[in-house]
């Protein structure tokens, strides 16, 4: 039997149910994966709460987009993959599960020396971070301010920007500043007085801003620090981006990602996996929960008390 997490109405973590289903059979071009780890992302909670608009729920809705595991069955016509291959899936249809059917085209090989937990932590966060840093385009010597640098996307973005020779100023709460500093950024506490702290830390000025927080304070500080709004990008305040004159990538934006941006997101997962394998990229795992405790895992995610990725293991 396959264990899945699902919900049939919008609401708090309590709407998540653990359900048992017959083992799925992968169709043509698909594989069945024995899931070893699934990443918990904020979008999972936004969809569950109904704060990110989605279709009405007319049948049980599965949860989660990022998974890693081992191929257990190969569907017809799949040549590139075999039973036993260790893989990572981006854009999975229901990653919170013990078994998962995925299109062969969505699979990425997991390097042997990367753990399943680390591998499941990358799809959305590292893919997004890689794409937004590339799309915004800071170059060597530029100064980039990242709001929310201690988060999963933020930590990855700090590393990708540092890799380009960019000076990064990253905001976080006081308890997480050490982590932002460890990744090579100038770490500053968000909140009152942020603009002054940034000006003191980088008297040469800020060239670009990436907003991973979406708060009014973060946006206002961005406007005070960077006059050219095309150099400010958000992944959270998408619905307001056009009116504010800033860039947005998904995050509620009515403008879909371009093919090029989608390709960058896929590339970001590859780059992060290779970086983990060769020790040039880091991912922080904050907590690991059994799959059946998905509601507790999401509760912890929503509380903001866990720094680093929250992972579910079947
Ligand atoms: N557009 C997209 O495609 C896309 C993709 C991925 C994620 N997202 C969105 O991006 C956001 C971040 O995702 P994530 O996975 O990195 O989440 P996360 O790991 O939970 O991180 C949240 C970050 O926000 C920071 N933060 C909280 N309150 C803040 C404030 N008032 N001012 C500045 N920063 C604040 C946190 O800092 P402390 O913990 O130090 O307080 C932390 O760095 C989420 O809203 C998510 O839905 C969008």
PDB file of N, CA, C and O and ligand atoms in Angstrom, residues 41-43 46 124 128 147-154 171-173 175-176 190 212-213 215 235-236 249-251 265 304, ligand 1:
ATOM      1  N   UNK A  41       7.751  22.952   1.767  1.00  0.00           N
ATOM      2  CA  UNK A  41       7.966  24.319   1.284  1.00  0.00           C
ATOM      3  C   UNK A  41       6.802  25.219   1.693  1.00  0.00           C
ATOM      4  O   UNK A  41       5.656  24.736   1.795  1.00  0.00           O
ATOM      5  N   UNK A  42       7.063  26.531   1.866  1.00  0.00           N
ATOM      6  CA  UNK A  42       5.968  27.438   2.230  1.00  0.00           C
ATOM      7  C   UNK A  42       4.778  27.366   1.275  1.00  0.00           C
ATOM      8  O   UNK A  42       3.640  27.527   1.694  1.00  0.00           O
ATOM      9  N   UNK A  43       5.010  27.098  -0.007  1.00  0.00           N
ATOM     10  CA  UNK A  43       3.894  27.045  -0.958  1.00  0.00           C
ATOM     11  C   UNK A  43       2.919  25.928  -0.594  1.00  0.00           C
ATOM     12  O   UNK A  43       1.703  26.048  -0.818  1.00  0.00           O
ATOM     13  N   UNK A  46       0.693  27.542   1.885  1.00  0.00           N
ATOM     14  CA  UNK A  46      -0.150  28.595   1.287  1.00  0.00           C
ATOM     15  C   UNK A  46      -1.296  27.967   0.500  1.00  0.00           C
ATOM     16  O   UNK A  46      -2.431  28.451   0.543  1.00  0.00           O
ATOM     17  N   UNK A 124      12.561  23.340  -5.042  1.00  0.00           N
ATOM     18  CA  UNK A 124      11.991  24.694  -5.068  1.00  0.00           C
ATOM     19  C   UNK A 124      13.000  25.726  -4.563  1.00  0.00           C
ATOM     20  O   UNK A 124      13.251  26.721  -5.266  1.00  0.00           O
ATOM     21  N   UNK A 128      14.697  28.080  -7.344  1.00  0.00           N
ATOM     22  CA  UNK A 128      14.227  29.470  -7.346  1.00  0.00           C
ATOM     23  C   UNK A 128      15.395  30.435  -7.156  1.00  0.00           C
ATOM     24  O   UNK A 128      15.531  31.430  -7.883  1.00  0.00           O
ATOM     25  N   UNK A 147      16.566  40.214   1.296  1.00  0.00           N
ATOM     26  CA  UNK A 147      15.682  40.185   2.462  1.00  0.00           C
ATOM     27  C   UNK A 147      15.291  38.727   2.723  1.00  0.00           C
ATOM     28  O   UNK A 147      14.770  38.057   1.820  1.00  0.00           O
ATOM     29  N   UNK A 148      15.524  38.259   3.940  1.00  0.00           N
ATOM     30  CA  UNK A 148      15.187  36.864   4.261  1.00  0.00           C
ATOM     31  C   UNK A 148      16.283  35.909   3.825  1.00  0.00           C
ATOM     32  O   UNK A 148      16.013  34.853   3.250  1.00  0.00           O
ATOM     33  N   UNK A 149      17.531  36.270   4.137  1.00  0.00           N
ATOM     34  CA  UNK A 149      18.673  35.477   3.670  1.00  0.00           C
ATOM     35  C   UNK A 149      18.869  34.199   4.475  1.00  0.00           C
ATOM     36  O   UNK A 149      19.624  33.322   4.065  1.00  0.00           O
ATOM     37  N   UNK A 150      18.219  34.085   5.621  1.00  0.00           N
ATOM     38  CA  UNK A 150      18.381  32.881   6.451  1.00  0.00           C
ATOM     39  C   UNK A 150      17.417  31.772   6.053  1.00  0.00           C
ATOM     40  O   UNK A 150      17.520  30.654   6.544  1.00  0.00           O
ATOM     41  N   UNK A 151      16.465  32.066   5.168  1.00  0.00           N
ATOM     42  CA  UNK A 151      15.487  31.061   4.744  1.00  0.00           C
ATOM     43  C   UNK A 151      16.093  30.110   3.729  1.00  0.00           C
ATOM     44  O   UNK A 151      17.251  30.266   3.306  1.00  0.00           O
ATOM     45  N   UNK A 152      15.293  29.143   3.321  1.00  0.00           N
ATOM     46  CA  UNK A 152      15.803  28.127   2.400  1.00  0.00           C
ATOM     47  C   UNK A 152      16.200  28.748   1.066  1.00  0.00           C
ATOM     48  O   UNK A 152      17.278  28.475   0.527  1.00  0.00           O
ATOM     49  N   UNK A 153      15.337  29.601   0.519  1.00  0.00           N
ATOM     50  CA  UNK A 153      15.675  30.254  -0.754  1.00  0.00           C
ATOM     51  C   UNK A 153      16.805  31.249  -0.522  1.00  0.00           C
ATOM     52  O   UNK A 153      17.756  31.338  -1.313  1.00  0.00           O
ATOM     53  N   UNK A 154      16.707  31.990   0.581  1.00  0.00           N
ATOM     54  CA  UNK A 154      17.715  33.008   0.875  1.00  0.00           C
ATOM     55  C   UNK A 154      19.112  32.408   1.004  1.00  0.00           C
ATOM     56  O   UNK A 154      20.078  32.931   0.428  1.00  0.00           O
ATOM     57  N   UNK A 171      19.526  39.887   5.189  1.00  0.00           N
ATOM     58  CA  UNK A 171      18.823  40.161   6.443  1.00  0.00           C
ATOM     59  C   UNK A 171      18.261  38.870   7.029  1.00  0.00           C
ATOM     60  O   UNK A 171      17.934  37.921   6.307  1.00  0.00           O
ATOM     61  N   UNK A 172      18.149  38.880   8.353  1.00  0.00           N
ATOM     62  CA  UNK A 172      17.593  37.742   9.091  1.00  0.00           C
ATOM     63  C   UNK A 172      17.197  38.239  10.468  1.00  0.00           C
ATOM     64  O   UNK A 172      17.500  39.379  10.838  1.00  0.00           O
ATOM     65  N   UNK A 173      16.539  37.372  11.237  1.00  0.00           N
ATOM     66  CA  UNK A 173      16.299  37.708  12.638  1.00  0.00           C
ATOM     67  C   UNK A 173      17.614  37.507  13.390  1.00  0.00           C
ATOM     68  O   UNK A 173      18.523  36.812  12.908  1.00  0.00           O
ATOM     69  N   UNK A 175      18.624  35.715  15.768  1.00  0.00           N
ATOM     70  CA  UNK A 175      19.137  34.359  16.065  1.00  0.00           C
ATOM     71  C   UNK A 175      19.709  33.670  14.833  1.00  0.00           C
ATOM     72  O   UNK A 175      20.393  32.651  14.970  1.00  0.00           O
ATOM     73  N   UNK A 176      19.455  34.190  13.662  1.00  0.00           N
ATOM     74  CA  UNK A 176      19.924  33.515  12.441  1.00  0.00           C
ATOM     75  C   UNK A 176      21.040  34.258  11.704  1.00  0.00           C
ATOM     76  O   UNK A 176      21.464  33.837  10.624  1.00  0.00           O
ATOM     77  N   UNK A 190      16.759  42.308  10.329  1.00  0.00           N
ATOM     78  CA  UNK A 190      15.686  43.095   9.706  1.00  0.00           C
ATOM     79  C   UNK A 190      14.905  43.844  10.784  1.00  0.00           C
ATOM     80  O   UNK A 190      15.101  43.606  11.964  1.00  0.00           O
ATOM     81  N   UNK A 212      12.809  38.063  -0.401  1.00  0.00           N
ATOM     82  CA  UNK A 212      12.270  36.740  -0.087  1.00  0.00           C
ATOM     83  C   UNK A 212      11.303  36.847   1.090  1.00  0.00           C
ATOM     84  O   UNK A 212      10.938  35.831   1.684  1.00  0.00           O
ATOM     85  N   UNK A 213      10.955  38.093   1.490  1.00  0.00           N
ATOM     86  CA  UNK A 213      10.109  38.295   2.674  1.00  0.00           C
ATOM     87  C   UNK A 213       8.727  38.831   2.296  1.00  0.00           C
ATOM     88  O   UNK A 213       7.718  38.406   2.856  1.00  0.00           O
ATOM     89  N   UNK A 215       7.394  41.670   2.919  1.00  0.00           N
ATOM     90  CA  UNK A 215       6.736  42.585   3.862  1.00  0.00           C
ATOM     91  C   UNK A 215       6.807  44.022   3.338  1.00  0.00           C
ATOM     92  O   UNK A 215       7.683  44.367   2.528  1.00  0.00           O
ATOM     93  N   UNK A 235      10.030  37.377  -4.781  1.00  0.00           N
ATOM     94  CA  UNK A 235       9.422  36.065  -5.025  1.00  0.00           C
ATOM     95  C   UNK A 235       8.181  35.885  -4.160  1.00  0.00           C
ATOM     96  O   UNK A 235       7.615  34.809  -4.111  1.00  0.00           O
ATOM     97  N   UNK A 236       7.783  36.948  -3.454  1.00  0.00           N
ATOM     98  CA  UNK A 236       6.639  36.829  -2.542  1.00  0.00           C
ATOM     99  C   UNK A 236       5.532  37.829  -2.882  1.00  0.00           C
ATOM    100  O   UNK A 236       4.352  37.483  -2.853  1.00  0.00           O
ATOM    101  N   UNK A 249       8.946  37.034  -9.816  1.00  0.00           N
ATOM    102  CA  UNK A 249       9.023  35.711 -10.439  1.00  0.00           C
ATOM    103  C   UNK A 249       8.112  34.793  -9.645  1.00  0.00           C
ATOM    104  O   UNK A 249       8.418  34.455  -8.488  1.00  0.00           O
ATOM    105  N   UNK A 250       6.988  34.453 -10.253  1.00  0.00           N
ATOM    106  CA  UNK A 250       5.990  33.612  -9.577  1.00  0.00           C
ATOM    107  C   UNK A 250       5.574  34.312  -8.273  1.00  0.00           C
ATOM    108  O   UNK A 250       5.415  35.526  -8.283  1.00  0.00           O
ATOM    109  N   UNK A 251       5.391  33.579  -7.163  1.00  0.00           N
ATOM    110  CA  UNK A 251       5.042  34.259  -5.913  1.00  0.00           C
ATOM    111  C   UNK A 251       3.756  35.049  -6.011  1.00  0.00           C
ATOM    112  O   UNK A 251       3.630  36.133  -5.439  1.00  0.00           O
ATOM    113  N   UNK A 265      15.469  27.323 -13.408  1.00  0.00           N
ATOM    114  CA  UNK A 265      15.065  26.638 -12.165  1.00  0.00           C
ATOM    115  C   UNK A 265      15.501  25.177 -12.184  1.00  0.00           C
ATOM    116  O   UNK A 265      15.960  24.637 -11.183  1.00  0.00           O
ATOM    117  N   UNK A 304       7.742  29.452  12.015  1.00  0.00           N
ATOM    118  CA  UNK A 304       8.984  30.188  11.763  1.00  0.00           C
ATOM    119  C   UNK A 304      10.078  29.847  12.771  1.00  0.00           C
ATOM    120  O   UNK A 304      11.127  30.471  12.795  1.00  0.00           O
TER     121      UNK A 304
HETATM  122  N1  LIG B   1       8.096  32.915  -6.229  1.00  0.00           N
HETATM  123  C1  LIG B   1       8.533  31.695  -6.109  1.00  0.00           C
HETATM  124  O1  LIG B   1       8.679  30.942  -7.079  1.00  0.00           O
HETATM  125  C2  LIG B   1       8.892  31.193  -4.729  1.00  0.00           C
HETATM  126  C3  LIG B   1       9.685  30.045  -4.622  1.00  0.00           C
HETATM  127  C4  LIG B   1      10.061  29.634  -3.348  1.00  0.00           C
HETATM  128  C5  LIG B   1       9.609  30.339  -2.240  1.00  0.00           C
HETATM  129  N2  LIG B   1       8.809  31.415  -2.398  1.00  0.00           N
HETATM  130  C6  LIG B   1       8.340  32.173  -1.234  1.00  0.00           C
HETATM  131  O2  LIG B   1       9.471  32.832  -0.689  1.00  0.00           O
HETATM  132  C7  LIG B   1       9.362  32.917   0.722  1.00  0.00           C
HETATM  133  C8  LIG B   1      10.608  32.310   1.345  1.00  0.00           C
HETATM  134  O3  LIG B   1      10.633  30.921   1.099  1.00  0.00           O
HETATM  135  P1  LIG B   1      11.623  29.989   1.943  1.00  0.00           P
HETATM  136  O4  LIG B   1      11.400  28.599   1.496  1.00  0.00           O
HETATM  137  O5  LIG B   1      12.994  30.544   1.923  1.00  0.00           O
HETATM  138  O6  LIG B   1      11.004  30.176   3.400  1.00  0.00           O
HETATM  139  P2  LIG B   1      11.679  30.015   4.815  1.00  0.00           P
HETATM  140  O7  LIG B   1      12.791  29.029   4.741  1.00  0.00           O
HETATM  141  O8  LIG B   1      10.578  29.807   5.778  1.00  0.00           O
HETATM  142  O9  LIG B   1      12.361  31.438   5.095  1.00  0.00           O
HETATM  143  C9  LIG B   1      11.624  32.580   5.408  1.00  0.00           C
HETATM  144  C10 LIG B   1      12.590  33.737   5.503  1.00  0.00           C
HETATM  145  O10 LIG B   1      11.879  34.951   5.723  1.00  0.00           O
HETATM  146  C11 LIG B   1      12.554  35.668   6.743  1.00  0.00           C
HETATM  147  N3  LIG B   1      11.642  36.609   7.384  1.00  0.00           N
HETATM  148  C12 LIG B   1      10.601  36.344   8.206  1.00  0.00           C
HETATM  149  N4  LIG B   1      10.015  37.497   8.591  1.00  0.00           N
HETATM  150  C13 LIG B   1      10.715  38.503   7.983  1.00  0.00           C
HETATM  151  C14 LIG B   1      10.625  39.912   7.998  1.00  0.00           C
HETATM  152  N5  LIG B   1       9.668  40.541   8.706  1.00  0.00           N
HETATM  153  N6  LIG B   1      11.514  40.624   7.248  1.00  0.00           N
HETATM  154  C15 LIG B   1      12.484  40.012   6.545  1.00  0.00           C
HETATM  155  N7  LIG B   1      12.620  38.660   6.490  1.00  0.00           N
HETATM  156  C16 LIG B   1      11.746  37.934   7.214  1.00  0.00           C
HETATM  157  C17 LIG B   1      13.048  34.595   7.670  1.00  0.00           C
HETATM  158  O11 LIG B   1      14.046  35.089   8.533  1.00  0.00           O
HETATM  159  P3  LIG B   1      14.200  34.566  10.062  1.00  0.00           P
HETATM  160  O12 LIG B   1      13.800  33.108  10.055  1.00  0.00           O
HETATM  161  O13 LIG B   1      15.647  34.763  10.363  1.00  0.00           O
HETATM  162  O14 LIG B   1      13.261  35.378  10.864  1.00  0.00           O
HETATM  163  C18 LIG B   1      13.594  33.615   6.648  1.00  0.00           C
HETATM  164  O15 LIG B   1      14.842  34.045   6.193  1.00  0.00           O
HETATM  165  C19 LIG B   1       8.058  32.197   1.079  1.00  0.00           C
HETATM  166  O16 LIG B   1       7.039  33.153   1.202  1.00  0.00           O
HETATM  167  C20 LIG B   1       7.803  31.308  -0.118  1.00  0.00           C
HETATM  168  O17 LIG B   1       6.443  30.987  -0.307  1.00  0.00           O
HETATM  169  C21 LIG B   1       8.446  31.857  -3.626  1.00  0.00           C
END
